Amino acid sequence: MASSSGAGTSSGKEVAGSDDKATRVKEPFQPQPEARQLELRATKVAFRWLTQGQMVPPLAKGQHKVKCNLCGANLVASDTRVWPHFTRKTNPCPVRYPELLHILAAKGHAIECKKTLRLIQLYRMEHNIPHDGLVPAIPEVEAQGDTVDAFIVPPTARPSRTVRTAEVDKEEREGVVEEGGGMLGTSAQGSAAGQKSGNLTRTSIKRWVTNDSQQRLDVAWGMHLFRHDDPFNYVRTKETHDLHNLYLELGEKRQRVKMPSLEVIRTVVLDIIYNKVQKDMHPLKAKWDNTGCTLLTDGSTDRRYKPVMNFIGADESGAILLKVVDVPEKKKIAVALAMMWDHMIRDIGVHRVNAICTNNAEVNKQAARILRRRTNRDISSIPWVPCATHYLNLLMKDVCELEWVKEVVQRTKMMVKFIRKHHNTNNLYTRCSNFLGNRP
């Protein structure tokens, strides 16, 4: 009887324990009062991003439910052991950011994760924060809008004697605060005694302080180049300077103009540019009456990877791109190519074309045979000249197919890849190549 009662008692405890566990798991999160949250944030820096909930029963021992405000994760921890949620090696908070980690490290929390330490190091380097202190070398200013003033931070004034400076800017010869003087940050306290005064120089910031219009223009240009993926060297071109001078001229005359529309640029302005290019090419084409030219053509693709055909006229003075024709894949046949060649010859002038030069493709050979059958003797007598470079490429491909050459080619490719993948080796190879190429 006693054994049965004892068994009943033990089973009753197990049931009670299981009920408490189920209640603990299913119990919803209940945050602490606002006063308690403010007290925790004032004493424990990690609670800036965490919210403490109810105590965990039955043997709490200071354990509370805690909810992360960033990722929404629920965890159980004491008041002093909540920060590992952001710094642990495995499964840390996925929404953590470098500033948060820097604050935790600055408060003295021990961080062992190498990845977390690297994030803190990069954050301190980016914001010019010493590794042994919390005072930035340059105070941070919150950026407000797309203005340069939000990103320019003047140097902080520290009480100290001034020293004479080199004459860099006549308007800024008032003196510079000696480096290491005054109230020092933690990072400079150890080396302040060994510093010596001397002539110091600094870059003038007068342009940024006195000219607000220049700031707005620089930011507008930077945003324009960034949004359209244009290179920064775009501002150095002659056309860009001409455009800037035109705007200055219109501003001096106080003439207000509208932004040109897409329709005007793609129609009227494009025709004007086309006529200007034709006018610039006219002196070069005039020589073709005496010397003639060679019509070069080859297939290519545009920016949208659509097939096109380029036509170039070349003579002793240089080459000129005459026309680019859209050629669908279905129209790359001998008859269509022969018709395009015929039209280009007539546009240039039959008496100006000395020869037609293309690659050694079979379709080009067939198009050349069709031209030779023309009834017009002037067109049928124009010779077709295959490209010598293409012939050499085909020859080298055939040579590389030989068994004793394949091994040499593979070793050569391996050496080229090795040199290009190692920067020091590549620099040495470039310097030696230039030296050997310039020797007498």
Short mmCIF file of C-alpha atoms in Angstrom, two decimals:
data_model
loop_
_atom_site.label_atom_id
_atom_site.label_comp_id
_atom_site.label_asym_id
_atom_site.label_seq_id
_atom_site.Cartn_x
_atom_site.Cartn_y
_atom_site.Cartn_z
CA MET A 1 0.00 0.00 0.00
CA ALA A 2 2.82 2.23 0.86
CA SER A 3 4.55 1.46 -2.37
CA SER A 4 1.49 2.30 -4.35
CA SER A 5 1.08 5.60 -2.55
CA GLY A 6 4.75 6.38 -3.12
CA ALA A 7 4.41 5.61 -6.76
CA GLY A 8 1.39 7.80 -6.95
CA THR A 9 3.24 10.63 -5.32
CA SER A 10 6.18 10.40 -7.70
CA SER A 11 3.93 10.23 -10.71
CA GLY A 12 2.05 13.21 -9.40
CA LYS A 13 5.30 15.18 -9.21
CA GLU A 14 6.19 14.20 -12.75
CA VAL A 15 2.82 15.31 -13.99
CA ALA A 16 3.13 18.58 -12.14
CA GLY A 17 6.62 19.13 -13.55
CA SER A 18 5.44 18.38 -17.06
CA ASP A 19 2.57 20.82 -16.67
CA ASP A 20 4.97 23.55 -15.54
CA LYS A 21 7.21 22.87 -18.52
CA ALA A 22 4.32 23.02 -20.94
CA THR A 23 3.14 26.24 -19.33
CA ARG A 24 6.65 27.69 -19.61
CA VAL A 25 6.86 26.93 -23.32
CA LYS A 26 3.40 28.10 -24.29
CA GLU A 27 3.28 31.12 -22.02
CA PRO A 28 3.28 34.31 -24.15
CA PHE A 29 5.98 36.94 -23.78
CA GLN A 30 5.06 39.61 -21.22
CA PRO A 31 7.43 42.60 -21.16
CA GLN A 32 8.46 44.25 -17.93
CA PRO A 33 7.11 47.70 -17.06
CA GLU A 34 8.57 50.71 -18.81
CA ALA A 35 10.35 51.89 -15.66
CA ARG A 36 12.16 48.56 -15.40
CA GLN A 37 13.13 48.72 -19.07
CA LEU A 38 14.59 52.21 -18.64
CA GLU A 39 16.55 51.05 -15.58
CA LEU A 40 18.01 48.14 -17.53
CA ARG A 41 18.98 50.36 -20.48
CA ALA A 42 20.74 52.75 -18.12
CA THR A 43 22.78 50.01 -16.45
CA LYS A 44 23.11 47.32 -19.15
CA VAL A 45 24.01 48.59 -22.61
CA ALA A 46 22.75 45.43 -24.36
CA PHE A 47 19.16 46.22 -23.35
CA ARG A 48 19.13 49.06 -25.87
CA TRP A 49 18.28 46.38 -28.41
CA LEU A 50 16.58 43.86 -26.09
CA THR A 51 13.34 43.79 -24.08
CA GLN A 52 13.12 41.89 -20.80
CA GLY A 53 10.03 39.80 -20.11
CA GLN A 54 8.66 37.78 -17.21
CA MET A 55 10.73 35.56 -14.95
CA VAL A 56 11.00 31.93 -16.01
CA PRO A 57 9.42 29.47 -13.49
CA PRO A 58 9.87 27.35 -11.43
CA LEU A 59 13.60 27.71 -10.53
CA ALA A 60 14.28 31.07 -12.12
CA LYS A 61 17.49 32.11 -10.35
CA GLY A 62 17.41 35.48 -12.10
CA GLN A 63 16.49 34.03 -15.50
CA HIS A 64 14.04 36.07 -17.56
CA LYS A 65 12.58 35.80 -20.99
CA VAL A 66 14.26 38.27 -23.33
CA LYS A 67 13.13 39.36 -26.79
CA CYS A 68 15.46 40.86 -29.40
CA ASN A 69 14.10 44.08 -30.90
CA LEU A 70 16.14 43.57 -34.09
CA CYS A 71 15.48 39.98 -35.16
CA GLY A 72 12.49 39.15 -32.89
CA ALA A 73 14.18 36.08 -31.38
CA ASN A 74 13.15 34.89 -27.88
CA LEU A 75 15.78 33.69 -25.42
CA VAL A 76 16.21 33.01 -21.72
CA ALA A 77 19.08 34.74 -19.93
CA SER A 78 19.99 36.69 -16.83
CA ASP A 79 20.45 40.43 -16.74
CA THR A 80 24.22 40.15 -17.16
CA ARG A 81 24.34 37.45 -19.85
CA VAL A 82 22.16 38.84 -22.64
CA TRP A 83 24.93 40.37 -24.77
CA PRO A 84 26.25 37.00 -26.15
CA HIS A 85 23.15 36.98 -28.36
CA PHE A 86 25.00 39.48 -30.58
CA THR A 87 28.60 38.26 -30.25
CA ARG A 88 28.58 34.46 -30.00
CA LYS A 89 30.30 32.37 -32.64
CA THR A 90 27.30 30.24 -33.65
CA ASN A 91 23.94 31.67 -34.70
CA PRO A 92 24.36 35.28 -33.56
CA CYS A 93 21.69 37.89 -34.19
CA PRO A 94 21.31 38.06 -37.99
CA VAL A 95 20.39 41.77 -37.91
CA ARG A 96 23.32 43.00 -35.83
CA TYR A 97 25.39 45.87 -37.22
CA PRO A 98 28.99 47.07 -36.62
CA GLU A 99 28.09 50.05 -34.43
CA LEU A 100 26.25 47.77 -32.00
CA LEU A 101 29.25 45.45 -31.75
CA HIS A 102 31.60 48.41 -31.25
CA ILE A 103 29.52 49.69 -28.33
CA LEU A 104 29.48 46.28 -26.66
CA ALA A 105 33.24 45.92 -27.06
CA ALA A 106 33.84 49.43 -25.72
CA LYS A 107 31.84 48.59 -22.58
CA GLY A 108 34.28 45.78 -21.80
CA HIS A 109 32.40 42.71 -22.97
CA ALA A 110 34.76 39.88 -23.91
CA ILE A 111 34.38 38.95 -27.58
CA GLU A 112 36.16 35.88 -28.93
CA CYS A 113 34.56 35.47 -32.37
CA LYS A 114 37.13 36.46 -35.01
CA LYS A 115 34.44 37.51 -37.49
CA THR A 116 32.85 39.82 -34.92
CA LEU A 117 36.23 41.30 -34.02
CA ARG A 118 36.91 41.96 -37.70
CA LEU A 119 33.60 43.81 -38.08
CA ILE A 120 34.48 45.98 -35.08
CA GLN A 121 37.95 46.69 -36.48
CA LEU A 122 36.56 47.75 -39.88
CA TYR A 123 33.97 49.99 -38.22
CA ARG A 124 36.61 51.74 -36.12
CA MET A 125 38.87 52.23 -39.13
CA GLU A 126 36.00 53.69 -41.17
CA HIS A 127 35.00 56.15 -38.44
CA ASN A 128 38.58 56.99 -37.37
CA ILE A 129 38.10 55.60 -33.85
CA PRO A 130 41.21 54.61 -31.87
CA HIS A 131 41.44 50.96 -30.93
CA ASP A 132 42.12 51.81 -27.29
CA GLY A 133 39.50 54.47 -26.69
CA LEU A 134 36.04 55.70 -27.49
CA VAL A 135 36.81 59.25 -28.64
CA PRO A 136 36.89 59.51 -32.45
CA ALA A 137 39.75 61.46 -33.95
CA ILE A 138 37.12 63.30 -36.02
CA PRO A 139 33.67 63.71 -34.41
CA GLU A 140 30.80 62.24 -36.37
CA VAL A 141 28.01 64.40 -37.76
CA GLU A 142 24.69 62.99 -38.81
CA ALA A 143 24.18 63.34 -42.57
CA GLN A 144 21.14 65.42 -43.45
CA GLY A 145 20.26 65.23 -47.11
CA ASP A 146 22.53 65.04 -50.11
CA THR A 147 24.73 67.99 -49.18
CA VAL A 148 28.45 68.20 -48.69
CA ASP A 149 27.99 70.04 -45.36
CA ALA A 150 26.67 66.84 -43.84
CA PHE A 151 29.91 65.02 -44.61
CA ILE A 152 32.47 67.78 -43.86
CA VAL A 153 33.53 67.91 -40.23
CA PRO A 154 35.71 70.84 -39.10
CA PRO A 155 38.57 70.05 -36.71
CA THR A 156 37.76 70.36 -33.02
CA ALA A 157 39.27 73.29 -31.16
CA ARG A 158 41.42 72.21 -28.21
CA PRO A 159 42.95 74.63 -25.71
CA SER A 160 46.64 74.83 -26.43
CA ARG A 161 49.31 77.18 -27.56
CA THR A 162 49.68 77.84 -31.29
CA VAL A 163 52.80 77.51 -33.37
CA ARG A 164 53.87 79.30 -36.52
CA THR A 165 52.91 77.55 -39.73
CA ALA A 166 54.31 77.43 -43.22
CA GLU A 167 52.74 79.92 -45.62
CA VAL A 168 50.38 77.66 -47.52
CA ASP A 169 47.37 79.94 -47.66
CA LYS A 170 47.75 83.67 -47.06
CA GLU A 171 44.26 83.88 -45.60
CA GLU A 172 44.88 81.05 -43.11
CA ARG A 173 48.17 82.07 -41.43
CA GLU A 174 46.58 82.51 -38.03
CA GLY A 175 48.23 79.36 -36.64
CA VAL A 176 47.46 75.74 -36.17
CA VAL A 177 46.85 73.95 -32.91
CA GLU A 178 49.97 71.97 -32.10
CA GLU A 179 49.50 68.22 -32.51
CA GLY A 180 49.25 66.52 -29.15
CA GLY A 181 48.40 69.68 -27.21
CA GLY A 182 45.45 70.22 -24.90
CA MET A 183 43.09 67.50 -23.77
CA LEU A 184 44.20 64.25 -25.39
CA GLY A 185 42.16 61.17 -26.15
CA THR A 186 43.06 57.80 -24.72
CA SER A 187 45.00 56.85 -27.82
CA ALA A 188 47.31 59.87 -27.59
CA GLN A 189 48.04 59.94 -23.85
CA GLY A 190 50.99 57.59 -24.06
CA SER A 191 52.84 59.52 -26.75
CA ALA A 192 52.12 63.11 -25.77
CA ALA A 193 55.36 63.50 -23.85
CA GLY A 194 57.58 62.61 -26.79
CA GLN A 195 56.00 64.95 -29.35
CA LYS A 196 57.85 68.05 -30.50
CA SER A 197 56.41 71.21 -31.95
CA GLY A 198 57.22 72.19 -35.49
CA ASN A 199 55.92 73.89 -38.59
CA LEU A 200 52.65 72.23 -39.57
CA THR A 201 50.63 72.60 -42.75
CA ARG A 202 47.02 71.89 -43.58
CA THR A 203 44.88 71.87 -46.69
CA SER A 204 42.73 74.91 -47.25
CA ILE A 205 38.98 74.37 -46.84
CA LYS A 206 38.07 77.87 -47.95
CA ARG A 207 36.47 76.59 -51.16
CA TRP A 208 34.01 74.47 -49.19
CA VAL A 209 33.28 77.07 -46.53
CA THR A 210 32.60 80.13 -48.68
CA ASN A 211 31.02 78.73 -51.88
CA ASP A 212 27.72 76.93 -51.26
CA SER A 213 26.88 76.93 -54.97
CA GLN A 214 30.03 74.95 -55.75
CA GLN A 215 29.02 72.36 -53.15
CA ARG A 216 25.59 71.90 -54.70
CA LEU A 217 27.05 71.60 -58.19
CA ASP A 218 29.67 69.03 -57.13
CA VAL A 219 27.08 66.89 -55.36
CA ALA A 220 24.70 67.09 -58.33
CA TRP A 221 27.46 66.00 -60.74
CA GLY A 222 28.50 63.17 -58.44
CA MET A 223 24.95 61.86 -58.10
CA HIS A 224 24.45 62.11 -61.88
CA LEU A 225 27.57 60.10 -62.67
CA PHE A 226 26.80 57.56 -59.96
CA ARG A 227 23.19 56.96 -61.02
CA HIS A 228 24.09 56.48 -64.69
CA ASP A 229 27.21 54.34 -64.12
CA ASP A 230 29.41 56.89 -65.92
CA PRO A 231 33.17 57.12 -65.24
CA PHE A 232 34.34 60.06 -63.16
CA ASN A 233 36.74 61.04 -65.96
CA TYR A 234 33.61 62.18 -67.80
CA VAL A 235 33.99 65.61 -66.16
CA ARG A 236 37.42 66.04 -67.82
CA THR A 237 36.23 65.77 -71.42
CA LYS A 238 36.10 68.81 -73.68
CA GLU A 239 32.37 68.41 -74.34
CA THR A 240 31.61 68.49 -70.61
CA HIS A 241 33.57 71.71 -70.16
CA ASP A 242 31.81 73.22 -73.18
CA LEU A 243 28.45 72.34 -71.62
CA HIS A 244 29.51 73.92 -68.32
CA ASN A 245 30.64 77.10 -70.09
CA LEU A 246 27.33 77.24 -71.96
CA TYR A 247 25.37 77.11 -68.71
CA LEU A 248 27.56 79.87 -67.27
CA GLU A 249 26.97 81.98 -70.36
CA LEU A 250 23.21 81.50 -70.12
CA GLY A 251 23.35 82.37 -66.43
CA GLU A 252 25.21 85.62 -67.09
CA LYS A 253 22.58 86.58 -69.65
CA ARG A 254 19.82 85.53 -67.21
CA GLN A 255 18.17 83.34 -69.80
CA ARG A 256 16.03 80.53 -68.43
CA VAL A 257 15.87 77.38 -70.56
CA LYS A 258 14.05 74.08 -70.17
CA MET A 259 15.61 70.66 -69.93
CA PRO A 260 15.77 69.15 -73.46
CA SER A 261 13.22 66.40 -74.02
CA LEU A 262 13.95 62.89 -75.21
CA GLU A 263 12.09 63.42 -78.49
CA VAL A 264 14.15 66.50 -79.38
CA ILE A 265 17.46 64.76 -78.66
CA ARG A 266 16.62 61.57 -80.55
CA THR A 267 15.35 63.42 -83.65
CA VAL A 268 16.52 67.00 -84.19
CA VAL A 269 19.76 66.87 -82.19
CA LEU A 270 20.70 63.47 -83.61
CA ASP A 271 20.32 64.80 -87.16
CA ILE A 272 22.51 67.80 -86.29
CA ILE A 273 25.22 65.51 -84.88
CA TYR A 274 24.98 63.25 -87.92
CA ASN A 275 25.45 66.19 -90.29
CA LYS A 276 28.39 67.44 -88.22
CA VAL A 277 30.09 64.03 -88.39
CA GLN A 278 29.51 63.87 -92.14
CA LYS A 279 31.04 67.32 -92.50
CA ASP A 280 34.10 66.26 -90.47
CA MET A 281 34.52 63.15 -92.63
CA HIS A 282 34.23 65.03 -95.94
CA PRO A 283 37.95 66.07 -96.15
CA LEU A 284 38.99 62.45 -95.61
CA LYS A 285 36.57 61.14 -98.21
CA ALA A 286 37.74 63.74 -100.73
CA LYS A 287 41.10 61.93 -100.97
CA TRP A 288 39.35 58.79 -102.19
CA ASP A 289 38.83 60.39 -105.62
CA ASN A 290 42.58 60.09 -106.20
CA THR A 291 43.72 57.17 -104.04
CA GLY A 292 40.53 55.12 -103.67
CA CYS A 293 39.67 53.07 -100.57
CA THR A 294 39.24 49.51 -99.38
CA LEU A 295 35.79 48.51 -98.12
CA LEU A 296 36.13 46.50 -94.89
CA THR A 297 33.13 44.66 -93.45
CA ASP A 298 32.60 42.18 -90.64
CA GLY A 299 29.80 41.00 -88.37
CA SER A 300 29.52 42.03 -84.73
CA THR A 301 26.97 42.59 -81.94
CA ASP A 302 25.65 45.76 -80.31
CA ARG A 303 25.13 46.45 -76.61
CA ARG A 304 21.96 44.36 -76.65
CA TYR A 305 23.82 41.49 -78.32
CA LYS A 306 21.91 41.91 -81.55
CA PRO A 307 23.81 41.02 -84.75
CA VAL A 308 25.01 43.98 -86.83
CA MET A 309 27.26 44.48 -89.85
CA ASN A 310 29.99 47.15 -89.79
CA PHE A 311 31.23 48.86 -92.98
CA ILE A 312 34.56 50.72 -92.84
CA GLY A 313 36.38 52.65 -95.52
CA ALA A 314 40.18 52.67 -95.18
CA ASP A 315 43.02 54.25 -97.11
CA GLU A 316 46.54 55.49 -96.39
CA SER A 317 45.33 58.31 -94.12
CA GLY A 318 43.16 56.12 -91.86
CA ALA A 319 39.84 54.32 -91.49
CA ILE A 320 36.30 55.69 -91.25
CA LEU A 321 33.22 53.90 -89.95
CA LEU A 322 30.66 54.43 -92.71
CA LYS A 323 27.58 52.52 -91.60
CA VAL A 324 26.26 49.95 -89.14
CA VAL A 325 23.41 47.79 -90.43
CA ASP A 326 21.14 45.56 -88.35
CA VAL A 327 21.36 42.04 -89.74
CA PRO A 328 19.10 39.35 -88.25
CA GLU A 329 20.47 35.83 -88.15
CA LYS A 330 18.06 34.70 -90.87
CA LYS A 331 19.40 37.29 -93.32
CA LYS A 332 23.07 36.30 -93.01
CA ILE A 333 23.05 34.55 -96.36
CA ALA A 334 25.19 35.12 -99.42
CA VAL A 335 22.49 36.88 -101.48
CA ALA A 336 21.67 39.35 -98.69
CA LEU A 337 25.36 40.10 -98.07
CA ALA A 338 25.98 40.65 -101.79
CA MET A 339 23.09 43.15 -101.92
CA MET A 340 24.45 45.07 -98.91
CA TRP A 341 27.93 45.17 -100.45
CA ASP A 342 26.45 46.45 -103.72
CA HIS A 343 24.55 49.24 -101.93
CA MET A 344 27.62 50.31 -99.95
CA ILE A 345 29.78 50.38 -103.09
CA ARG A 346 27.25 52.63 -104.83
CA ASP A 347 26.99 54.92 -101.77
CA ILE A 348 30.76 55.37 -101.62
CA GLY A 349 31.15 55.56 -105.37
CA VAL A 350 32.05 52.70 -107.69
CA HIS A 351 35.16 54.51 -108.93
CA ARG A 352 36.40 54.97 -105.32
CA VAL A 353 36.37 51.33 -104.16
CA ASN A 354 39.59 49.46 -104.88
CA ALA A 355 38.75 46.16 -103.13
CA ILE A 356 36.47 44.45 -100.62
CA CYS A 357 38.12 42.86 -97.57
CA THR A 358 36.33 40.38 -95.27
CA ASN A 359 37.22 37.31 -93.26
CA ASN A 360 37.55 33.86 -94.81
CA ALA A 361 34.03 32.65 -93.94
CA GLU A 362 32.26 30.52 -96.55
CA VAL A 363 29.28 32.88 -96.78
CA ASN A 364 31.63 35.75 -97.70
CA LYS A 365 33.18 33.65 -100.46
CA GLN A 366 29.74 32.98 -101.92
CA ALA A 367 28.82 36.68 -101.73
CA ALA A 368 32.04 37.57 -103.58
CA ARG A 369 31.17 35.07 -106.35
CA ILE A 370 27.72 36.68 -106.72
CA LEU A 371 29.30 40.13 -107.14
CA ARG A 372 31.62 38.83 -109.83
CA ARG A 373 28.56 37.75 -111.85
CA ARG A 374 27.07 41.27 -111.94
CA THR A 375 26.36 42.72 -115.34
CA ASN A 376 27.88 46.04 -114.24
CA ARG A 377 31.54 45.67 -115.18
CA ASP A 378 32.63 48.34 -112.70
CA ILE A 379 31.22 46.36 -109.75
CA SER A 380 32.09 42.86 -110.98
CA SER A 381 35.72 43.90 -111.50
CA ILE A 382 36.21 44.91 -107.84
CA PRO A 383 38.36 42.16 -106.27
CA TRP A 384 37.54 40.39 -103.03
CA VAL A 385 40.53 40.20 -100.64
CA PRO A 386 40.36 37.80 -97.68
CA CYS A 387 41.75 39.06 -94.38
CA ALA A 388 45.35 37.94 -93.81
CA THR A 389 44.92 38.00 -90.02
CA HIS A 390 42.01 35.59 -90.25
CA TYR A 391 44.12 33.30 -92.43
CA LEU A 392 46.88 33.30 -89.81
CA ASN A 393 44.39 32.55 -87.04
CA LEU A 394 43.07 29.54 -88.96
CA LEU A 395 46.63 28.43 -89.62
CA MET A 396 47.56 28.62 -85.94
CA LYS A 397 44.44 26.65 -84.98
CA ASP A 398 45.39 23.89 -87.39
CA VAL A 399 48.95 23.84 -86.04
CA CYS A 400 47.66 23.58 -82.47
CA GLU A 401 45.72 20.45 -83.40
CA LEU A 402 48.97 18.54 -83.88
CA GLU A 403 49.78 16.14 -81.06
CA TRP A 404 53.27 17.45 -80.30
CA VAL A 405 51.97 21.03 -80.17
CA LYS A 406 49.03 20.42 -77.81
CA GLU A 407 51.30 19.77 -74.84
CA VAL A 408 53.31 22.94 -75.51
CA VAL A 409 50.12 25.01 -75.80
CA GLN A 410 48.76 23.65 -72.52
CA ARG A 411 51.99 24.41 -70.68
CA THR A 412 52.04 27.91 -72.17
CA LYS A 413 48.47 28.58 -71.04
CA MET A 414 49.35 27.35 -67.56
CA MET A 415 52.31 29.74 -67.39
CA VAL A 416 50.21 32.67 -68.61
CA LYS A 417 47.52 31.98 -66.00
CA PHE A 418 50.15 31.70 -63.28
CA ILE A 419 51.72 35.04 -64.19
CA ARG A 420 48.39 36.86 -64.43
CA LYS A 421 47.08 35.49 -61.13
CA HIS A 422 50.16 36.60 -59.17
CA HIS A 423 50.52 40.37 -59.13
CA ASN A 424 54.20 40.49 -58.23
CA THR A 425 55.06 38.05 -61.00
CA ASN A 426 52.93 40.02 -63.45
CA ASN A 427 54.68 43.28 -62.53
CA LEU A 428 58.09 41.65 -62.93
CA TYR A 429 57.09 40.25 -66.32
CA THR A 430 55.81 43.65 -67.48
CA ARG A 431 58.96 45.47 -66.38
CA CYS A 432 61.23 42.91 -68.02
CA SER A 433 59.18 43.02 -71.23
CA ASN A 434 59.44 46.80 -71.40
CA PHE A 435 63.17 46.65 -70.70
CA LEU A 436 63.80 44.07 -73.41
CA GLY A 437 61.56 45.90 -75.86
CA ASN A 438 63.40 49.21 -75.44
CA ARG A 439 66.91 47.85 -75.76
CA PRO A 440 68.84 48.82 -78.96
#
